[in-house]
Every structure is written in structure tokens, then in C-alpha cells.
XYZ file of C-alpha atoms in Angstrom:
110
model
C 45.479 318.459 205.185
C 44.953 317.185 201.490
C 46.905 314.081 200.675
C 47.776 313.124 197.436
C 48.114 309.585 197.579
C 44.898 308.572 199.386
C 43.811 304.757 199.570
C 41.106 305.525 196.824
C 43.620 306.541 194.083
C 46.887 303.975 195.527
C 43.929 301.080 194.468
C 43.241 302.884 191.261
C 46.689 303.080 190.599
C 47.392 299.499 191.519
C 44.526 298.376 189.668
C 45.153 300.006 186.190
C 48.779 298.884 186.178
C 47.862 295.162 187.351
C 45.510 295.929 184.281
C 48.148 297.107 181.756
C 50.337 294.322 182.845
C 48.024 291.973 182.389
C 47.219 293.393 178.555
C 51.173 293.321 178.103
C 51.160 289.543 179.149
C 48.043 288.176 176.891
C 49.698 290.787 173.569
C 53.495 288.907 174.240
C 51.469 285.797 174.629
C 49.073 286.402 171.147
C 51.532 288.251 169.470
C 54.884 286.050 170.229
C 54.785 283.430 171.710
C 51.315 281.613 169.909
C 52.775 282.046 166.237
C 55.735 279.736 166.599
C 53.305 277.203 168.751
C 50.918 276.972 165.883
C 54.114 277.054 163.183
C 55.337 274.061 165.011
C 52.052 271.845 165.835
C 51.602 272.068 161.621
C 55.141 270.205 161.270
C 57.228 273.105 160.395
C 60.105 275.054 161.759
C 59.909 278.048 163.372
C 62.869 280.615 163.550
C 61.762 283.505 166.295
C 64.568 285.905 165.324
C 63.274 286.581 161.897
C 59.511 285.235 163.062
C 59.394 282.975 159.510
C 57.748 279.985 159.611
C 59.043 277.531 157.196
C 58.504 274.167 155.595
C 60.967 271.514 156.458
C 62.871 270.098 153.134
C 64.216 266.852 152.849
C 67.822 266.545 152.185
C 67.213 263.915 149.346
C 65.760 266.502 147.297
C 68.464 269.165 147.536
C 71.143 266.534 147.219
C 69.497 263.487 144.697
C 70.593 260.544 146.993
C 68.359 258.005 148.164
C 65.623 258.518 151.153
C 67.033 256.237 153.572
C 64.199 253.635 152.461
C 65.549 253.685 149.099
C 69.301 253.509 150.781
C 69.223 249.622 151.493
C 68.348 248.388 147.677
C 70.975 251.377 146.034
C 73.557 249.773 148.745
C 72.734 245.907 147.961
C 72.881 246.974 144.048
C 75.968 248.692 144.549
C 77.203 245.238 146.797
C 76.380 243.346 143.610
C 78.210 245.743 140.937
C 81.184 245.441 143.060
C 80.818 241.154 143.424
C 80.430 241.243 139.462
C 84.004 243.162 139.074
C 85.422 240.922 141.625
C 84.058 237.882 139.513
C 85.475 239.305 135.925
C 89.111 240.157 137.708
C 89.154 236.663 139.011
C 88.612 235.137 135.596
C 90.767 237.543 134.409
C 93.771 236.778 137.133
C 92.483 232.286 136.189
C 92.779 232.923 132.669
C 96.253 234.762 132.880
C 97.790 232.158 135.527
C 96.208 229.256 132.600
C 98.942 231.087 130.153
C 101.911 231.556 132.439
C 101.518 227.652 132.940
C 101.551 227.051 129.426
C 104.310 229.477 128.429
C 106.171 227.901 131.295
C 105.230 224.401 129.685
C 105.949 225.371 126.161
C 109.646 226.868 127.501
C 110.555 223.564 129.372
C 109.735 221.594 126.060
C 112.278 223.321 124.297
């Protein structure tokens, strides 16, 4: 009797799909997987739906503020803008309180 899976062709069989798995594994592994390693070890982002690489952009260019470096001197100018106003409306509130008292003084001399 002739059989037609003998232990010759089962290990041919076995070895040809261990073989075509293994091809599968390194091509997923080359072909998907490496790309987005090597995107990311060069410092940029890596989006595997559309498979782009792209270069990270910092928000201080899209938007014009400060880069957080910058942030502490614009915030400690800023600080003293706002101490200058608060200086003029003081002098401004001293001088008008200086000419309510003399109205007041000028009234009760009448």
C-alpha cells in the first residue's frame, strides 16, 4: 500500500513551512517593524498607520511665543511693565488726593 503522507514528505512539509514562516517573520520585521525603530532613534516621530516619518516642530515656531528659556525674562519684563503702571496710577491717585485736600482747604476758607 502507497501512502501519501510518508515521514519523508511530513518533514519536507514541516520544513518548508517552518521556512516560509520564518521569511514572513524577518520581511514583517525588515519591512515594518525596523522603519519606525530607525525613524525614532534619529529624534523623530513615527506614525505606523500612514508609515510617515516626520520631524518634530516646536510649538514656539507655529505659535511666536517664547521657548520656555526665553519665558522667564518675557515674564519678569512683563512683571516690570505692570510695576511701572502701578507706579504712574499711584502718582496719579497722590496727586488727585493733593487737590481734593486743597479744594477742601480752599472751600473751608470761604
Amino acid at each position: 500500500m502507497h501512502r501519501l503522507l510518508t515521514m519523508k514528505r511530513l518533514s519536507v512539509l514541516f520544513l518548508s513551512i517552518f521556512a516560509v514562516l520564518l521569511a514572513g517573520m524577518f520581511a514583517y520585521e525588515n519591512l515594518v517593524v525596523a522603519p519606525g525603530d530607525r525613524c525614532e532613534t534619529g529624534g523623530k516621530w513615527w506614525d505606523p498607520e500612514t508609515r510617515i516619518c516626520a520631524q518634530p516642530i516646536s510649538i514656539a515656531e507655529i505659535t511666536g511665543r517664547p521657548n520656555p528659556g526665553e519665558r522667564a525674562a518675557a515674564s519678569a519684563a512683563k512683571n516690570r511693565e505692570l510695576v511701572a503702571i502701578e507706579d504712574s496710577l499711584a502718582l496719579q491717585q497722590a496727586a488727585r488726593d493733593v487737590d481734593r485736600e486743597r479744594q477742601r482747604a480752599a472751600l473751608a476758607a470761604q
